[in-house]
Short mmCIF file of C-alpha atoms in Angstrom, two decimals:
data_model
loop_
_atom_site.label_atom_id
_atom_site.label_comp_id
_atom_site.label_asym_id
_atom_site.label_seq_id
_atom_site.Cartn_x
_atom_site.Cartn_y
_atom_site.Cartn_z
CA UNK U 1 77.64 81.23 -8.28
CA UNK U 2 74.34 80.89 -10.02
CA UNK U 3 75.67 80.51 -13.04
CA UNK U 4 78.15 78.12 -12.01
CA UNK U 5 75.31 76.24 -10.08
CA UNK U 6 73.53 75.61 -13.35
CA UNK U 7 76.66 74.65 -15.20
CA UNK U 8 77.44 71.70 -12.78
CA UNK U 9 73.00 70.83 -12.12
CA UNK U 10 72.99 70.60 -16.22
CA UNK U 11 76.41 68.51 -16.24
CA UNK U 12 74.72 65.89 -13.28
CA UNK U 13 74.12 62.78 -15.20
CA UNK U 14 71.32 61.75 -12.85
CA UNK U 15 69.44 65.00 -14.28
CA UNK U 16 70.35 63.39 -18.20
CA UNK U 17 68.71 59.96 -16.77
CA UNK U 18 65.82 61.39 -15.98
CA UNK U 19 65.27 63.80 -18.41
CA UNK U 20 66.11 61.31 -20.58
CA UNK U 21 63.58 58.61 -19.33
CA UNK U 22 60.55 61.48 -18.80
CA UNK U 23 61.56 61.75 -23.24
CA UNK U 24 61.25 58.46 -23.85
CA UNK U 25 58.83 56.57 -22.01
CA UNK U 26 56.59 59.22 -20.73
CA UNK U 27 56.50 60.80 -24.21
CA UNK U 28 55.17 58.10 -26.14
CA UNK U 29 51.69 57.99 -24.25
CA UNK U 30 49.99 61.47 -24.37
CA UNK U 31 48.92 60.98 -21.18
CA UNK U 32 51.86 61.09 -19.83
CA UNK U 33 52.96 64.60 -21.96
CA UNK U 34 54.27 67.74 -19.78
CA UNK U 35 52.09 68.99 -17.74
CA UNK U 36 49.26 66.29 -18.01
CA UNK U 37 49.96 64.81 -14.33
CA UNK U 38 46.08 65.66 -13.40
CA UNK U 39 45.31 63.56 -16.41
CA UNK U 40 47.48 60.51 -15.25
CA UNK U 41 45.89 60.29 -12.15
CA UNK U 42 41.94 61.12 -13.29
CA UNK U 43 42.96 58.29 -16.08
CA UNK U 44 44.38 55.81 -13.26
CA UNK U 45 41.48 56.72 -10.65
CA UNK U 46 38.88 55.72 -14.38
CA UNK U 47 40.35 52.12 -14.56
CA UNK U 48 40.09 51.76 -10.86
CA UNK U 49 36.57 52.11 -11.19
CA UNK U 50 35.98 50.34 -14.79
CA UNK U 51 37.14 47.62 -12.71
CA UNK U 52 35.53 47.85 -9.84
CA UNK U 53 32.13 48.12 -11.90
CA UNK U 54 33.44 44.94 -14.35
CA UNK U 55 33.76 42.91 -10.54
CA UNK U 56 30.47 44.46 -9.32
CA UNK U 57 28.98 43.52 -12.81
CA UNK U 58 30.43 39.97 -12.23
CA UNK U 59 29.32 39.44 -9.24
CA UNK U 60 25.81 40.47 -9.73
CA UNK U 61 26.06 38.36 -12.89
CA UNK U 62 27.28 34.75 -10.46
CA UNK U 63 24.42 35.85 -8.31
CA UNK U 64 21.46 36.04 -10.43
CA UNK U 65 23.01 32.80 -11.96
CA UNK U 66 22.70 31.22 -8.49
CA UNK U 67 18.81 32.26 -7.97
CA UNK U 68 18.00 31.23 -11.80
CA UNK U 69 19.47 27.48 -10.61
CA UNK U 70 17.62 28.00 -7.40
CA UNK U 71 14.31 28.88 -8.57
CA UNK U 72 14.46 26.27 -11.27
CA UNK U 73 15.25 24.03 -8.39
CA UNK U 74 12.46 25.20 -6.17
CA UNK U 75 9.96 25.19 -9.12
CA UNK U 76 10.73 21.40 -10.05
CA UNK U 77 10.35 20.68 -6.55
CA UNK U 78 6.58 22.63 -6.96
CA UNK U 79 5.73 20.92 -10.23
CA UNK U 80 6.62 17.23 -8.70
CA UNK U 81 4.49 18.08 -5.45
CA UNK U 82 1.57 20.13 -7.12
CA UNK U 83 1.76 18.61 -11.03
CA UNK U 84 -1.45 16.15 -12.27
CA UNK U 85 1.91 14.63 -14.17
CA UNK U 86 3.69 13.84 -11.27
CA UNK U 87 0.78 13.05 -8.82
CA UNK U 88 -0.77 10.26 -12.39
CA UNK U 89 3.04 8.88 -11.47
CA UNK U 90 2.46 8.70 -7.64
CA UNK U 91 -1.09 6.99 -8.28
CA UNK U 92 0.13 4.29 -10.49
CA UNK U 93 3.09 3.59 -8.16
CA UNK U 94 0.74 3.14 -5.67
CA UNK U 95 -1.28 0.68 -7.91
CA UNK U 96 1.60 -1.25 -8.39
CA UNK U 97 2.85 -1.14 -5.13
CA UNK U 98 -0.24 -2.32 -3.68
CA UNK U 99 -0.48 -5.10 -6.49
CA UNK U 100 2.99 -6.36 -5.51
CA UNK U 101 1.38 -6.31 -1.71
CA UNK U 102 -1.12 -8.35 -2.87
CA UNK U 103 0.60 -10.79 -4.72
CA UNK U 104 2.54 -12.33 -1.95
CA UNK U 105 0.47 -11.89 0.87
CA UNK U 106 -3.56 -13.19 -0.47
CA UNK U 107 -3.21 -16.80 -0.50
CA UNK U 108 -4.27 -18.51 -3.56
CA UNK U 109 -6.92 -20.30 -2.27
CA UNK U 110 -8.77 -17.23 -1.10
CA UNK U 111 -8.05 -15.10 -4.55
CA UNK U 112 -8.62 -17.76 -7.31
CA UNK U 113 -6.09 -16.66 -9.55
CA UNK U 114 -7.24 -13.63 -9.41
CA UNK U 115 -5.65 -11.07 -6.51
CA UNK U 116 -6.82 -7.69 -8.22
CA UNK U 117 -10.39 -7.73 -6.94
CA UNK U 118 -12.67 -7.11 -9.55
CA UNK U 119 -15.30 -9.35 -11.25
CA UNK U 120 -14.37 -12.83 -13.29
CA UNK U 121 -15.41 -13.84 -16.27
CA UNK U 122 -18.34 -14.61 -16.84
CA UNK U 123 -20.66 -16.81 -19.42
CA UNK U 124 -24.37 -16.78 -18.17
CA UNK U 125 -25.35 -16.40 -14.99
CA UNK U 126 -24.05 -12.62 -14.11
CA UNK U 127 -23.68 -13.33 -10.12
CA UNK U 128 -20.80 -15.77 -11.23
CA UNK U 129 -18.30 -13.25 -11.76
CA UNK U 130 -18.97 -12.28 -7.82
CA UNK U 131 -17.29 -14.38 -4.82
CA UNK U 132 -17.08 -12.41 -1.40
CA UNK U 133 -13.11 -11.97 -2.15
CA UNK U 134 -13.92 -10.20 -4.90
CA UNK U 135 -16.77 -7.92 -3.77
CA UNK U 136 -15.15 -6.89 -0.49
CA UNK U 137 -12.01 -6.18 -2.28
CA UNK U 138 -13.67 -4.17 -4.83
CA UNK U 139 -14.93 -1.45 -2.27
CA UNK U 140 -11.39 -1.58 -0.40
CA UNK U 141 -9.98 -0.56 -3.92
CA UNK U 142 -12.14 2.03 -4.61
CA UNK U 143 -11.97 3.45 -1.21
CA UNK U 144 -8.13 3.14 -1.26
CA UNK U 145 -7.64 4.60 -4.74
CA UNK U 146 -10.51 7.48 -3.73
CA UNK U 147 -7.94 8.40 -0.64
CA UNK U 148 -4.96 8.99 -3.03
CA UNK U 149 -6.85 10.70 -5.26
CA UNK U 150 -8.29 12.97 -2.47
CA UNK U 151 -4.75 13.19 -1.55
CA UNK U 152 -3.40 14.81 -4.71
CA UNK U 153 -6.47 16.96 -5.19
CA UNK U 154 -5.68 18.81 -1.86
CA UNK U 155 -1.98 19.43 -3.53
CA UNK U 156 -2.99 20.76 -6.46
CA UNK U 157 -4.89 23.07 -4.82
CA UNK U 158 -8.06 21.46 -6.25
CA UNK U 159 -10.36 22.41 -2.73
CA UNK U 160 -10.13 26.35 -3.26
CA UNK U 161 -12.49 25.32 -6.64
CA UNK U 162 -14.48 22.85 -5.23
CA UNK U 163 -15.15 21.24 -1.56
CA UNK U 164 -13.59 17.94 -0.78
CA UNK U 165 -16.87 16.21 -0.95
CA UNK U 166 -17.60 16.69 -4.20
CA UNK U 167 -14.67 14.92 -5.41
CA UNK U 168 -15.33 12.33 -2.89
CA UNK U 169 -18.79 11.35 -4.29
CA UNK U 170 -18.06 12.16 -8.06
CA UNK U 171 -15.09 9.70 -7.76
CA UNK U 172 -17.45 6.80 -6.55
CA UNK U 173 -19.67 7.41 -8.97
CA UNK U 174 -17.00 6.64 -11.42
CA UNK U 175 -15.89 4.40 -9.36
CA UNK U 176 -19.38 2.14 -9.56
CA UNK U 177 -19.82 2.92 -13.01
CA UNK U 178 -16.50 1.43 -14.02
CA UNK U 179 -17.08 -1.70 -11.80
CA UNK U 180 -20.48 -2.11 -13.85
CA UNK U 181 -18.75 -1.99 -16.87
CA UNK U 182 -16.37 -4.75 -15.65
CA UNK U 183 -18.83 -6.76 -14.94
CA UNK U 184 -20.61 -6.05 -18.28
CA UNK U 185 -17.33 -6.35 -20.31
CA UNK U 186 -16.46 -9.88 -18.39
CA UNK U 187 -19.23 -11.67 -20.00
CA UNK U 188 -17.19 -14.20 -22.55
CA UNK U 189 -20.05 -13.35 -25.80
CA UNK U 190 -19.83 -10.07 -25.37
CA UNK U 191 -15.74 -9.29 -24.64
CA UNK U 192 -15.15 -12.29 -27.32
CA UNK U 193 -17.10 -9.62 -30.07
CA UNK U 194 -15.18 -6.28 -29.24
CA UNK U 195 -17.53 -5.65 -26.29
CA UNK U 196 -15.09 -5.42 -23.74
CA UNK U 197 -15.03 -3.00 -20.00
CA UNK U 198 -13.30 -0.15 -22.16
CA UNK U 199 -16.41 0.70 -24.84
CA UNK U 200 -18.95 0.12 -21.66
CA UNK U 201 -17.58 2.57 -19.82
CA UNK U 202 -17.77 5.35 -22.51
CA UNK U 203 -20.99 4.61 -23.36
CA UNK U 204 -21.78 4.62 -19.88
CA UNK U 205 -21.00 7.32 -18.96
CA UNK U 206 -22.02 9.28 -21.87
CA UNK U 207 -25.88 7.91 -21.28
CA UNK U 208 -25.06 9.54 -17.79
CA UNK U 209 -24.90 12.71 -19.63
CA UNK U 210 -26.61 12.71 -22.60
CA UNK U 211 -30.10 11.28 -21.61
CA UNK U 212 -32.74 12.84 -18.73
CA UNK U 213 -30.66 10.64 -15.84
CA UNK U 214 -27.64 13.49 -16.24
CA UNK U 215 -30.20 15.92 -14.42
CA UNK U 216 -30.48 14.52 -11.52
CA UNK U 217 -29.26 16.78 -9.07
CA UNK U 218 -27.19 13.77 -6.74
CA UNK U 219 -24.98 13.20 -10.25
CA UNK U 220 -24.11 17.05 -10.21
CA UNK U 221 -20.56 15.47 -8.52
CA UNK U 222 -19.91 13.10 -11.40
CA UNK U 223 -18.87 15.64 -13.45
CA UNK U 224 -16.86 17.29 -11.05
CA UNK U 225 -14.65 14.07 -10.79
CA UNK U 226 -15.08 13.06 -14.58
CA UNK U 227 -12.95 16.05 -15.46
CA UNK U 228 -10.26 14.04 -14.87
CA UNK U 229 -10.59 11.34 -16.70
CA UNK U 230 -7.68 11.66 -18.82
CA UNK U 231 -6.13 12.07 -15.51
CA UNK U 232 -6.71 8.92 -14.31
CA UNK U 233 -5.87 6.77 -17.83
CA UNK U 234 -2.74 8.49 -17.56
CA UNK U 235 -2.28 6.92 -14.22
CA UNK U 236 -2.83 3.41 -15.87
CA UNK U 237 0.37 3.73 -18.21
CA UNK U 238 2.22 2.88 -15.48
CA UNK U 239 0.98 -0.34 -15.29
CA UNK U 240 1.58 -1.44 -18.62
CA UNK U 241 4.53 -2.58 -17.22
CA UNK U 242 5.90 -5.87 -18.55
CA UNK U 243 9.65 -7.91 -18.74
CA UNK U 244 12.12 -6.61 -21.02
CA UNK U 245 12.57 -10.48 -21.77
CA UNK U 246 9.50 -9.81 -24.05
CA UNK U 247 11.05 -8.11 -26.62
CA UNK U 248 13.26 -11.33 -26.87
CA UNK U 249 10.43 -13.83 -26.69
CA UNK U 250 8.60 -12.00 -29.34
CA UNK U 251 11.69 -11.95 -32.08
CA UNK U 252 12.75 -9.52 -34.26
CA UNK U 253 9.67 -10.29 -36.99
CA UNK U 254 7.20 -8.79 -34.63
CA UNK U 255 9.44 -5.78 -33.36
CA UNK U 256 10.09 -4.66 -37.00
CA UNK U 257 5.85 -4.74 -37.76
CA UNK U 258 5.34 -2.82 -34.29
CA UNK U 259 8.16 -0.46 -33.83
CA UNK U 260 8.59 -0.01 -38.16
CA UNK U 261 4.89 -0.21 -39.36
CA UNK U 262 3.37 1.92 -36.61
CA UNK U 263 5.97 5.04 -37.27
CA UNK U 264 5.65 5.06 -40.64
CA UNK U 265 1.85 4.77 -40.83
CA UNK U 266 1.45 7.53 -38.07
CA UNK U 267 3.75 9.88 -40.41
CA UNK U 268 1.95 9.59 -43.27
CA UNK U 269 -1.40 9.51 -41.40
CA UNK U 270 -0.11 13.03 -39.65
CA UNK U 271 1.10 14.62 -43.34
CA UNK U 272 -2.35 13.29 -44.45
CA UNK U 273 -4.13 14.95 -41.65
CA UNK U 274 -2.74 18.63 -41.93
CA UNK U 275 -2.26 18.89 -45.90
CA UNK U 276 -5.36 16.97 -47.17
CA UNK U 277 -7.75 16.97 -44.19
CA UNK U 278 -6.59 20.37 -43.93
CA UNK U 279 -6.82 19.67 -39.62
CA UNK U 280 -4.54 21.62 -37.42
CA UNK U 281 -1.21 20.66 -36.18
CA UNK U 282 -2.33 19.50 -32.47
CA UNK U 283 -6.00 17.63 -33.66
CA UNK U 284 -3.76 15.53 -36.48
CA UNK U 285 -1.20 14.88 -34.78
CA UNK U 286 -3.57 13.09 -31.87
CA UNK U 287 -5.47 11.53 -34.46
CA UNK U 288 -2.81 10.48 -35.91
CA UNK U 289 -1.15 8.75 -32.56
CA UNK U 290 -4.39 7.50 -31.71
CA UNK U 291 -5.59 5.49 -34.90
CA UNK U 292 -1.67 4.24 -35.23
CA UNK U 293 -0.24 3.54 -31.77
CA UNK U 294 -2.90 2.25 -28.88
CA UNK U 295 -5.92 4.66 -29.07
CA UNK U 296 -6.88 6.59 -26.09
CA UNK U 297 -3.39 5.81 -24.30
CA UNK U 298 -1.48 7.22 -26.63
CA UNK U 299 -3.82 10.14 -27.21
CA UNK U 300 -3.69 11.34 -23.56
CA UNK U 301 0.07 11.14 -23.52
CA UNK U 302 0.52 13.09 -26.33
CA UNK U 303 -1.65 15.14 -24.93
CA UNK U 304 0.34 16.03 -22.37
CA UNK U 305 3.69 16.68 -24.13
CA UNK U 306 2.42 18.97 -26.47
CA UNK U 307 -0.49 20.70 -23.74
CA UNK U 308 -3.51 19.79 -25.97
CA UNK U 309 -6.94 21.20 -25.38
CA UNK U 310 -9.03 18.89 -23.12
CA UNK U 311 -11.90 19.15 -25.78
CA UNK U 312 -9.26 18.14 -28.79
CA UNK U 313 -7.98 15.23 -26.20
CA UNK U 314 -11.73 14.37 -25.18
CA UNK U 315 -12.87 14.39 -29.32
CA UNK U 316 -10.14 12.11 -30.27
CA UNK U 317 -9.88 10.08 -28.18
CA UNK U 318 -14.24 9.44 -28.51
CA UNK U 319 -13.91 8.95 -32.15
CA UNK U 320 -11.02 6.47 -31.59
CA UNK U 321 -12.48 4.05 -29.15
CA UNK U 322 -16.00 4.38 -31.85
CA UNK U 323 -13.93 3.02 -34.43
CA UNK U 324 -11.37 0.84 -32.16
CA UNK U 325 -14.51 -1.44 -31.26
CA UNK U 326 -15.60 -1.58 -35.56
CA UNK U 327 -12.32 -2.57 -36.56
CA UNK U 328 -11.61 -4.29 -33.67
CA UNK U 329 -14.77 -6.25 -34.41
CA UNK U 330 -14.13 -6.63 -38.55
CA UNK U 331 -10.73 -7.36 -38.31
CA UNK U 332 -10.77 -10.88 -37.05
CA UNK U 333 -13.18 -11.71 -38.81
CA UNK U 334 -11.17 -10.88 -41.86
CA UNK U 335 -8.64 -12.60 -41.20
CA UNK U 336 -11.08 -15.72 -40.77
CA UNK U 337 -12.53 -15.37 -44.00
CA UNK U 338 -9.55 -15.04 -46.17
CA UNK U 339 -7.83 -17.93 -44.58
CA UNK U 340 -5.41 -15.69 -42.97
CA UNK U 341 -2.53 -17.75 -40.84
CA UNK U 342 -3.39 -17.55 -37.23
CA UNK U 343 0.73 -15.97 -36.46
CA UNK U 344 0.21 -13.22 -39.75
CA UNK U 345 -3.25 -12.41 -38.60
CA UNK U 346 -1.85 -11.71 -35.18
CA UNK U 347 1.05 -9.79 -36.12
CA UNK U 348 -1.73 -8.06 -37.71
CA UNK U 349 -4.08 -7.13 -35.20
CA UNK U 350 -1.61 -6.85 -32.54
CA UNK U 351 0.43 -3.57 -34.89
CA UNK U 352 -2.33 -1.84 -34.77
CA UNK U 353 -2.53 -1.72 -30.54
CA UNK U 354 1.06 -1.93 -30.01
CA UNK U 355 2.00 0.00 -26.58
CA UNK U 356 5.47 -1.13 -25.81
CA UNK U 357 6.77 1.77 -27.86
CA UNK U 358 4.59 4.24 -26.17
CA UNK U 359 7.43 5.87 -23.92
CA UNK U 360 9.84 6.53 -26.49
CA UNK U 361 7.38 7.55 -28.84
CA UNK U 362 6.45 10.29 -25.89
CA UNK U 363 10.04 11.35 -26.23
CA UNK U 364 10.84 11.33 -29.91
CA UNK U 365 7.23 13.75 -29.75
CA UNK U 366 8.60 16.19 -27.50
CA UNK U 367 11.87 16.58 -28.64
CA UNK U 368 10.03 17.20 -32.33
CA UNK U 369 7.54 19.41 -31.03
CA UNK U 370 9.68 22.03 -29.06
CA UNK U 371 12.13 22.18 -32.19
CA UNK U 372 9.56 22.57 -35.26
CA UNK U 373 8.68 25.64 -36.87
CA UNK U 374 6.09 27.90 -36.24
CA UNK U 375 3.41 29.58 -38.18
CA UNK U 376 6.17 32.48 -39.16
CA UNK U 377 9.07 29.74 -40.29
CA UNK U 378 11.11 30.34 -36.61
CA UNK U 379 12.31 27.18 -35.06
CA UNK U 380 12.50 26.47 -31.45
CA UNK U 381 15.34 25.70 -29.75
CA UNK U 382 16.00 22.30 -28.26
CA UNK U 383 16.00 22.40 -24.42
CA UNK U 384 17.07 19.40 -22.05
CA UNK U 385 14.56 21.36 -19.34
CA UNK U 386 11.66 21.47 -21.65
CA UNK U 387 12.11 18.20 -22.46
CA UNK U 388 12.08 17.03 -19.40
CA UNK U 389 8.98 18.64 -18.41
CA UNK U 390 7.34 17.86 -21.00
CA UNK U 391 8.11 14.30 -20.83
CA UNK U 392 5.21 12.06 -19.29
CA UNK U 393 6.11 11.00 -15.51
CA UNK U 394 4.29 8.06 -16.55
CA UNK U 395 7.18 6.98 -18.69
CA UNK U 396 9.24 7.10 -15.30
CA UNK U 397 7.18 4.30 -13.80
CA UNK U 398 6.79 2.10 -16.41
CA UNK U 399 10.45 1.43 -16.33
CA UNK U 400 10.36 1.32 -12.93
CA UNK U 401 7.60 -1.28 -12.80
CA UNK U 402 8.97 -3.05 -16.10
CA UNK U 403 12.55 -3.30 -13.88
CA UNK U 404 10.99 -4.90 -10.93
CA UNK U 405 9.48 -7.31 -13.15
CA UNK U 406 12.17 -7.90 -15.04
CA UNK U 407 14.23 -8.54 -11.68
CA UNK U 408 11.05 -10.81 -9.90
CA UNK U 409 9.78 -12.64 -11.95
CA UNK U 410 12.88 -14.94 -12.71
CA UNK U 411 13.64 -15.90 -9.35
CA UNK U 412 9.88 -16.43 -8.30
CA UNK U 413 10.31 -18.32 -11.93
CA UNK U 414 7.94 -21.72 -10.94
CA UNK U 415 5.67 -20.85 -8.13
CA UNK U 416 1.81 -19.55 -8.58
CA UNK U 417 3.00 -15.45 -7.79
CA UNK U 418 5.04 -15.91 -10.91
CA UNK U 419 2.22 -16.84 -13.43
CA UNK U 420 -0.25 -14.21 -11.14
CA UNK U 421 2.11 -11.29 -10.66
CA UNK U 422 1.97 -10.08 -14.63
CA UNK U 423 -1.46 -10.60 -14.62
CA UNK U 424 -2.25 -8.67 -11.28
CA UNK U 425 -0.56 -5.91 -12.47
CA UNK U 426 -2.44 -5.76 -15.76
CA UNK U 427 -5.83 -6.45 -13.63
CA UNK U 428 -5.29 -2.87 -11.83
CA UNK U 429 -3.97 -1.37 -14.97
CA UNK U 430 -7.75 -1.87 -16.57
CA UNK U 431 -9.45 -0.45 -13.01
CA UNK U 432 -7.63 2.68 -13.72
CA UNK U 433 -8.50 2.71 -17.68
CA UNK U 434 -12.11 1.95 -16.62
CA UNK U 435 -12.87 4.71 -14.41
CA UNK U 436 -10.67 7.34 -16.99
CA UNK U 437 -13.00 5.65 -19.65
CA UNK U 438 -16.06 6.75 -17.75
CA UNK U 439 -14.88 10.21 -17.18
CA UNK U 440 -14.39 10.45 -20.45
CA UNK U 441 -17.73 9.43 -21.74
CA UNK U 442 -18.90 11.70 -19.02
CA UNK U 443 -17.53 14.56 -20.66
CA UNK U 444 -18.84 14.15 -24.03
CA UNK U 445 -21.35 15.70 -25.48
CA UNK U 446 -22.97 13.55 -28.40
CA UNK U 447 -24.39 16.58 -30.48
CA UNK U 448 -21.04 18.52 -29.94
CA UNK U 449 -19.19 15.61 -30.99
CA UNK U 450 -20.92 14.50 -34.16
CA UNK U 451 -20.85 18.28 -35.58
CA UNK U 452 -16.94 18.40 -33.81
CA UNK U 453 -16.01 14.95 -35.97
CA UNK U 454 -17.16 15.98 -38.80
CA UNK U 455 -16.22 19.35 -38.86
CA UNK U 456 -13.03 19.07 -37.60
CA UNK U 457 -11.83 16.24 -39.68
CA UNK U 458 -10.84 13.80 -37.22
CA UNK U 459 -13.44 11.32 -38.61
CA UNK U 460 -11.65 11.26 -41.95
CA UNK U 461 -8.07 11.81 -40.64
CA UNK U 462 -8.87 8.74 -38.22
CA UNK U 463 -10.15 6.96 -41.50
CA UNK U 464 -7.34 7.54 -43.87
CA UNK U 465 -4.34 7.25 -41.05
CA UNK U 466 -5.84 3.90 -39.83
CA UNK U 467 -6.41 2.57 -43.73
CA UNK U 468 -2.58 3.30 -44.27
CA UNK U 469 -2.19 1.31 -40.61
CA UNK U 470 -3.82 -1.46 -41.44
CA UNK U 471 -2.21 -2.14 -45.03
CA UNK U 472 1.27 -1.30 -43.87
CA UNK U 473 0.90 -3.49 -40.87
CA UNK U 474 -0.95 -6.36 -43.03
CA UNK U 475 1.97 -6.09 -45.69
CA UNK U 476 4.74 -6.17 -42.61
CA UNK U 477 2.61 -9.45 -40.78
CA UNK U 478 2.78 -11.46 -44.18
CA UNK U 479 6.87 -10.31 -45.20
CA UNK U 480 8.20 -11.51 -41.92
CA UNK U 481 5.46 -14.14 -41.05
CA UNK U 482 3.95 -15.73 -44.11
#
């Protein structure tokens, strides 16, 4: 029977199949060999948990991808609430704003052509540059520009340092050091020789704190405010705002000595700087800017891309206004004594203070500085994020500003707001250069800077990138105007 059992099991073509499959299939994997069953299933239960980890891995992978885009979120948020770059933006939006305000609600009678308070030109008698518009509305600025100021201080976290009053007081003693210097720089003689609100206020403020007055123990606040001087010029870009119409009024003649001279002569001024001068990278390249684009402007914007020193930003941009009031002194004269025509000398001139360019030269700056090489030959890698913080807020608002012009100004085309509104906006532009001025003067030291000129080169880099300026621009002015 047994045997006979066997016989008909081994002649069951269901047992062939099978054997036949387990021989074919199963055989070709040596997992699957006789009497590796434990190993099928330890291998199966393996890849279960390789993927298991792989989705695990994954998932951990999407969520720290989440936070990275959240915090980066959260921190821009931070930076735009607690940033001096994005609070110089909210100051010279207020500026504006409160210029538009003004604009087309003083009535003409009452301002004079004149709706930023401040003091007029004057020729002789000093007290003409005062009415009682002007002089109440002076203190109403100060005390209105002091509050946003105050304002941003308490968000950058500016009180754990230092109390509130001390920013208080140091700002209006800026505040009446800058009007002073208005008044001084609206005298017709003196602005009409190079003597203008800008120079008064650095020198100023550096008598404040280079002579026996600095001691006095009331000014102590001063320099508590004047720290911020570059602070508050930056705050003026905004307010260089103008029409884009300009660039068509002015023609393509004076667009290629501006936006073609300027470039090239900061370049070679730069390559000057570090391989002659022997200066480092940061200190050229703000002398460079400086003595090229529009002085202490550009200087403090450039500043900011590339996170200059304050002492680098305060020695430039000290030596530049120096020599910005000598050439801008010699130069017209110059021009007078050669017989120079009036349209190629001012061409001329007017290259060497060009700021309509200054946003994009901001831009081209950062992109350059985040991607050059270091010290060891490694170059950075470009980065729409760092780019974007690095980029000047005030940028942002000039646009803005420039837009609303732009949009304005040709439907009010005609009426007295139309001829006042440019010039308003200008007006507070030079309130917020005159008190960064001051700080600025403030914070310079006249022994550290003549040993820091010297010795650092900027005097000579300033020298040699303005001489290249000045003969690029001159040879520009007479090819496209002459």
């Amino acid at each position: 029977m047994s045997v006979a059992n066997e016989t008909e099991n081994t002649n069951d073509p269901r047992v062939d199949l099978e054997a036949g499959f387990n021989e074919v299939y199963l055989s070709k994997d040596p997992k699957f060999e006789t009497g590796n069953s434990e190993s099928v299933t330890t291998n199966v239960t393996l890849n279960s948990e390789q993927s298991n980890d792989e989705l695990k891995l994954e998932e951990q992978s999407n969520e720290e991808a989440k936070e990275d885009n959240s915090g980066c979120c959260t921190d821009q948020l931070t930076k735009m609430a607690t940033s001096a770059d994005w609070w110089s933006l909210y100051i010279g939006l207020a500026g504006f704003a409160l210029t538009t305000l003004l604009v087309f609600t003083i009535p003409y009678e009452l301002s004079g052509n004149k709706v930023i308070p401040g003091p007029v030109r004057w020729e002789r008698n000093p007290i003409d540059a005062w009415t009682w518009y002007s002089l109440v509305g002076t203190m109403f600025l100060l005390v209105f520009f002091c509050s946003i100021y105050i304002l941003a201080k308490y968000f950058m976290g500016a009180f754990a340092k230092k109390p509130v009053g001390e920013y208080g007081k140091g700002f209006f003693l800026m505040g009446a050091i800058a009007t002073f210097s208005l008044w001084l720089g609206g005298n017709i003689a003196l602005s009409k020789n190079g003597f203008g609100y800008a120079i008064w206020s650095i020198v100023l403020g550096m008598i404040f704190t280079n002579t026996p007055i600095g001691k006095l123990g009331f000014l102590s606040s001063l320099k508590v405010a004047a720290k911020d001087g570059e602070f508050f010029i930056k705050c003026s870009l905004a307010l260089l705002a103008t029409q884009f119409s300009v660039l068509a009024r002015v023609g393509l003649p004076s667009i290629l000595v501006s936006w073609i001279g300027s470039p090239l002569a900061l370049i070679i001024g730069y390559l000057n700087c570090r391989h002659f001068v022997k200066m480092d990278t940061e200190l050229a390249l703000l002398t460079a800017v400086g003595a090229t684009w529009c002085g202490a402007s550009a200087i403090s914007a450039t500043g900011s891309v590339i996170d200059a020193s304050s002492s680098n930003i305060s020695l430039s941009i000290s030596v530049v206004a120096l020599f910005t009031v000598l050439f801008t002194f010699a130069q017209p004269y110059f021009a007078m004594g050669i017989g120079m025509p009036d349209d190629v000398a001012g061409a001329w001139i007017g290259g060497s203070i060009d700021q309509t360019g200054l946003g994009v030269l901001c831009t081209v700056i950062a992109f350059w500085w985040q991607t050059k090489a270091d010290e060891n030959g490694n170059k950075g890698k470009f980065s729409w994020l760092f780019l974007w913080d690095k980029l000047p807020k005030f940028i942002l608002g000039y646009f803005l500003c420039s837009g609303i012009l732009s949009i304005v100004l040709p439907i009010i085309e005609g009426s007295p707001q139309a001829e006042t509104y440019p010039k308003a906006v200008l007006d507070m532009n030079k309130w917020l250069f005159a008190i960064g001025f001051v700080g600025i003067g403030v914070m310079t030291d006249i022994k550290e800077l003549w040993a820091g000129a010297f010795g650092s080169g900027v005097v000579q880099g300033y020298l040699i990138t303005n001489t290249f300026d000045i003969l690029i621009s001159l040879a520009l002015s007479y090819a496209t105007f002459a």
